[in-house]
CSV table of C-alpha atoms in Angstrom, one decimal:
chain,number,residue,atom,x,y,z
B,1,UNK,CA,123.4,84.1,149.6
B,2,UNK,CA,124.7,80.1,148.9
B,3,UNK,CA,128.1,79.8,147.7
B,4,UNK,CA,127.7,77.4,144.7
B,5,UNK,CA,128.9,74.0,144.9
B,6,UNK,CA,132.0,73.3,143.3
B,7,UNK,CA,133.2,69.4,142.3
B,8,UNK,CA,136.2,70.5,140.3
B,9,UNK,CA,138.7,68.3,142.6
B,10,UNK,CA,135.6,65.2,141.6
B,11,UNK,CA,136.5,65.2,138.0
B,12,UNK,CA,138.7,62.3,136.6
B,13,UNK,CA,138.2,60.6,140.4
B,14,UNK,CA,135.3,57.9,138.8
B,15,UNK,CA,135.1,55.3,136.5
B,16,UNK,CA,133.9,54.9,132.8
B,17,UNK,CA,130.2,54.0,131.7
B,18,UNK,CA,132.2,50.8,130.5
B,19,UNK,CA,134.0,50.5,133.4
B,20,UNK,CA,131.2,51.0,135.7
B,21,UNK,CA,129.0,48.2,133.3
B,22,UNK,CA,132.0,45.7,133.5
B,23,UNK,CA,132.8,45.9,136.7
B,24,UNK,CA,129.3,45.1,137.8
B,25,UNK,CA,128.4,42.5,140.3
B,26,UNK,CA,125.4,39.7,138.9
B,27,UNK,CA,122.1,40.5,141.6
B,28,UNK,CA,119.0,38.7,142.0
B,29,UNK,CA,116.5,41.3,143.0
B,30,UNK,CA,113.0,39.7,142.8
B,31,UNK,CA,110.8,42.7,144.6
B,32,UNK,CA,112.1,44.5,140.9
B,33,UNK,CA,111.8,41.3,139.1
B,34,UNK,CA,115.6,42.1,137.7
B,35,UNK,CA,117.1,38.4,137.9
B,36,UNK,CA,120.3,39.5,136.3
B,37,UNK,CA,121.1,42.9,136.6
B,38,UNK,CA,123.9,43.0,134.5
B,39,UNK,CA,122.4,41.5,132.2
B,40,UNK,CA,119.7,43.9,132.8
B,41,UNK,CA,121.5,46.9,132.5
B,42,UNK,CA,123.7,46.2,129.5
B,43,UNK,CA,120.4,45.7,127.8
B,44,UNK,CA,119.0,48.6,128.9
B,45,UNK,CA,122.1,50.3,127.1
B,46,UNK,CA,122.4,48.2,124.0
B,47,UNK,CA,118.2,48.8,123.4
B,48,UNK,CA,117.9,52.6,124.0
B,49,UNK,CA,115.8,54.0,121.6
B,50,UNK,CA,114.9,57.9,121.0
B,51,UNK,CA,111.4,58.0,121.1
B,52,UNK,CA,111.4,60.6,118.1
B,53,UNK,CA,113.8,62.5,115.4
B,54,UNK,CA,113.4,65.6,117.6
B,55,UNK,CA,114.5,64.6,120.6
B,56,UNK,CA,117.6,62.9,119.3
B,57,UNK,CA,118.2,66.4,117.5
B,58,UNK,CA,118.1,68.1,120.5
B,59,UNK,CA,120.7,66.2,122.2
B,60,UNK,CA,122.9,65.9,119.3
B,61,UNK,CA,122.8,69.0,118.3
B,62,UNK,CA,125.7,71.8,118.9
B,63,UNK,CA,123.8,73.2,122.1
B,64,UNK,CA,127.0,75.3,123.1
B,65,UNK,CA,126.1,73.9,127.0
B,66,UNK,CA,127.0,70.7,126.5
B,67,UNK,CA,130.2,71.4,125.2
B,68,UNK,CA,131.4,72.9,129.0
B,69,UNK,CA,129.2,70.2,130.6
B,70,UNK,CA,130.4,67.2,132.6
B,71,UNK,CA,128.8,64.6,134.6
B,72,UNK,CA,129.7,62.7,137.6
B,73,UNK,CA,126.7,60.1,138.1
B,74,UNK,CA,126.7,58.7,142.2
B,75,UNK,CA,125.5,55.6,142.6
B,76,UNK,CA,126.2,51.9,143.1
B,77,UNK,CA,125.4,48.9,141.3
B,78,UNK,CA,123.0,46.7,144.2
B,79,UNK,CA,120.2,49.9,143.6
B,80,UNK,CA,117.6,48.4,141.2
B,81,UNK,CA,116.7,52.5,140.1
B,82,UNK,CA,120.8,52.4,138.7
B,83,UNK,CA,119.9,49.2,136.9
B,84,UNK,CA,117.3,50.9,134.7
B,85,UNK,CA,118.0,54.6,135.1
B,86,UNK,CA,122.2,54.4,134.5
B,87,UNK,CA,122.4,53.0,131.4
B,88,UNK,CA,119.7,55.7,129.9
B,89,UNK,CA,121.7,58.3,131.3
B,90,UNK,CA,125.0,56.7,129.6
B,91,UNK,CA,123.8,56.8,126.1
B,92,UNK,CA,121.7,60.3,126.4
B,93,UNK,CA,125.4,61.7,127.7
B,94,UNK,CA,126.8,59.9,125.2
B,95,UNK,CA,125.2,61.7,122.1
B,96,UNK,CA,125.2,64.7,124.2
B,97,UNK,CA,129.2,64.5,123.9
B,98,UNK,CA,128.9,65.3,127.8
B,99,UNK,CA,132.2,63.6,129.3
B,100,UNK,CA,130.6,61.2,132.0
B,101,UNK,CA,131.9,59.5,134.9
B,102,UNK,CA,130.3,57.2,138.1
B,103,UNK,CA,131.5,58.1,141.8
B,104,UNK,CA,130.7,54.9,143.6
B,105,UNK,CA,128.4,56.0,146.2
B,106,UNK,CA,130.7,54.1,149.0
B,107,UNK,CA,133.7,55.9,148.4
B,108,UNK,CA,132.2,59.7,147.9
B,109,UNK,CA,129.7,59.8,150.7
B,110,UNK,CA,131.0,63.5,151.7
B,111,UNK,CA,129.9,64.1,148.0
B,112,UNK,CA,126.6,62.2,147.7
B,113,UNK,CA,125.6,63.5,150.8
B,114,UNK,CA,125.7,67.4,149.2
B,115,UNK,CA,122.7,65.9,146.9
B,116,UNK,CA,120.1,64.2,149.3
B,117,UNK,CA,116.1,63.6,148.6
B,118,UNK,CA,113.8,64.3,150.9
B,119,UNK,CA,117.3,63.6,153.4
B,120,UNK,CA,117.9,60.7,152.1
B,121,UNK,CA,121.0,59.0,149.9
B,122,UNK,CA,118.6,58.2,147.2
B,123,UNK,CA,120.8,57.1,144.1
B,124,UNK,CA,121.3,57.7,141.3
B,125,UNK,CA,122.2,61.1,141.4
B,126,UNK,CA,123.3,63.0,137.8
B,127,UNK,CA,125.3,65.7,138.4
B,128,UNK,CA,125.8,68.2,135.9
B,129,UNK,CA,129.1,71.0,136.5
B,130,UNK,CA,130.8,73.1,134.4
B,131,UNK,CA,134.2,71.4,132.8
B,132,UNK,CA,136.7,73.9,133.8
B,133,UNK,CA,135.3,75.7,137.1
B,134,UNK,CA,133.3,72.4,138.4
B,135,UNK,CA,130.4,75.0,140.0
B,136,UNK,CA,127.5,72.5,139.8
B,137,UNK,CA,124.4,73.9,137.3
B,138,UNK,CA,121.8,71.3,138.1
B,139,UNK,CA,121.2,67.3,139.2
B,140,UNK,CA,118.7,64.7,137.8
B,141,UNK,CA,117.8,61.7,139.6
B,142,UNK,CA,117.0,59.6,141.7
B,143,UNK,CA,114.2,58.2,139.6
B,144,UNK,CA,111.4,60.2,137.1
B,145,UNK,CA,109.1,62.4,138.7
B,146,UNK,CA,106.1,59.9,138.8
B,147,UNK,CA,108.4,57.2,140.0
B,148,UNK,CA,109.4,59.1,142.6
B,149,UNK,CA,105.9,60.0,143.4
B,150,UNK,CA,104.9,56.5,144.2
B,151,UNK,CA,107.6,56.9,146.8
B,152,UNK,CA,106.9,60.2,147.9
B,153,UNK,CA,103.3,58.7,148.3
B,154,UNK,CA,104.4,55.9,150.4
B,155,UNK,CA,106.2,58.3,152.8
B,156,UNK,CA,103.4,60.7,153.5
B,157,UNK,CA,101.2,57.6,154.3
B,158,UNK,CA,104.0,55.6,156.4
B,159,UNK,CA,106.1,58.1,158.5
B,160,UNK,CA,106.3,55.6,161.2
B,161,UNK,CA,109.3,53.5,160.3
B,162,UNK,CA,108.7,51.2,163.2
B,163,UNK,CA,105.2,50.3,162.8
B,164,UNK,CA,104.3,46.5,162.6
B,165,UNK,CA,103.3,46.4,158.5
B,166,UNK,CA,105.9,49.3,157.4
B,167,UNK,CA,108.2,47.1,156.0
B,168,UNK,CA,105.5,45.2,153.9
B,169,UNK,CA,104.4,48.0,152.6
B,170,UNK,CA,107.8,49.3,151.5
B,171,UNK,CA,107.8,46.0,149.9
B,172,UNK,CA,105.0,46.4,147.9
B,173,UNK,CA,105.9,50.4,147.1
B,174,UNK,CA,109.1,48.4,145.4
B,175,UNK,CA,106.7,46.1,143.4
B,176,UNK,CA,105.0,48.8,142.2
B,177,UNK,CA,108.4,50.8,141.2
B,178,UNK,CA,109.4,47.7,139.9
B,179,UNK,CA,105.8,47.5,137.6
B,180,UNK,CA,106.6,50.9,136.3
B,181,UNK,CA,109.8,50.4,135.2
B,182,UNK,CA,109.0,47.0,133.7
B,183,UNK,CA,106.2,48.9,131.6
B,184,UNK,CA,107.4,49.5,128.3
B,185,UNK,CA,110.2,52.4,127.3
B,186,UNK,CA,107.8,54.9,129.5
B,187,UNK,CA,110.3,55.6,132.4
B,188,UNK,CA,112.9,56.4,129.1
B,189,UNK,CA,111.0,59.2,127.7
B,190,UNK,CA,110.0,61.2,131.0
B,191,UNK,CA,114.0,60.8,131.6
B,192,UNK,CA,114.4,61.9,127.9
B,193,UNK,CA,111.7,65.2,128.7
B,194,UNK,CA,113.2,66.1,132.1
B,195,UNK,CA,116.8,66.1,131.0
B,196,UNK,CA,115.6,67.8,128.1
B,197,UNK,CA,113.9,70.5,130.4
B,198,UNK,CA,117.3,71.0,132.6
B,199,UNK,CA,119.3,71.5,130.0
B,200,UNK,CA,117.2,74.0,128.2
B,201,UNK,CA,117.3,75.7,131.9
B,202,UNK,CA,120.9,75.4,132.4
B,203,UNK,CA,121.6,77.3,128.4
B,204,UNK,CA,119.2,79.7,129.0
């Protein structure tokens, strides 16, 4: 039987969604097309949008979860996923009423490293523990699931990370990430649907 994983010590240890927004560094990423990503992400924020009147009831209603819930959110701010994916999180925690922090991936490795995909530090990484005890009920991230297809895709059909065209192709996997979050509030509602879906699993 696995011990559950405990982050109590974690809480209080990262900084604000503010914080975490101001703090950020200006990046030029051009295989995400993102030439600002502050910008970027404070956009992402100011925009956010429920995509109907029942979702945003869900999450604002007085699910008695989200009242013991808290969030610690890994990641770092040169990751073009954290650009679009952080600032969703940050305002669907923030109707919640779920107190949320961000761990900067750099200075919690011992902690991101708990939460790997497919072995890697893929970021960001939501995760959800109880306020008082810290035993960890779930994660979300590093992208939506068909995002993260495209990557899983690219893996399956490139395991050879030396081969002569690898790197190109990663390139081009990154354009195509980069496509998909580019295309309209899409990524946003999957996002809205599987944090929907953990939650529901997490009251149950």
């Amino acid at each position: 039987m696995t011990h559950p994983i405990r982050l109590q010590h974690k809480i209080g240890q990262g900084l604000t969604p503010l914080q975490f927004m101001e703090n950020m560094k200006i990046r030029d990423m051009k295989l995400s097309c993102i030439p600002n990503t502050k910008e970027l992400c404070r956009q992402v924020y100011d925009r956010f949008q429920w995509e109907n009147e029942e979702a945003e009831r869900f999450f604002t209603s007085e699910l008695h979860i989200f009242n013991q819930l808290h969030c610690l959110i890994l990641c770092t701010d040169w990751c073009p996923d954290v650009i679009w994916n952080v600032p969703v999180l940050f305002r669907i925690l923030e109707y919640s009423r779920i107190p949320t922090e961000v761990l900067i991936m750099e200075d919690h490795m011992e902690t991101m490293d708990l939460f790997l995909t497919d072995g890697g530090r893929a970021q960001p990484i939501a995760v959800f523990l109880h306020a008082s005890t810290g035993e960890v009920f779930g994660t979300w991230g590093a992208r939506p699931a068909y995002i993260q297809n495209v990557m899983d895709e690219f893996k399956r059909n490139h395991p050879d990370k030396q081969a002569a065209a690898y790197q190109e192709q990663l390139d081009q996997t990154y354009k195509k990430i980069g496509e998909l979050y580019h295309d309209g509030n899409e990524y946003q509602k999957v996002m809205i649907q599987e944090l929907r879906q953990l939650f529901t699993s997490i009251a149950v």
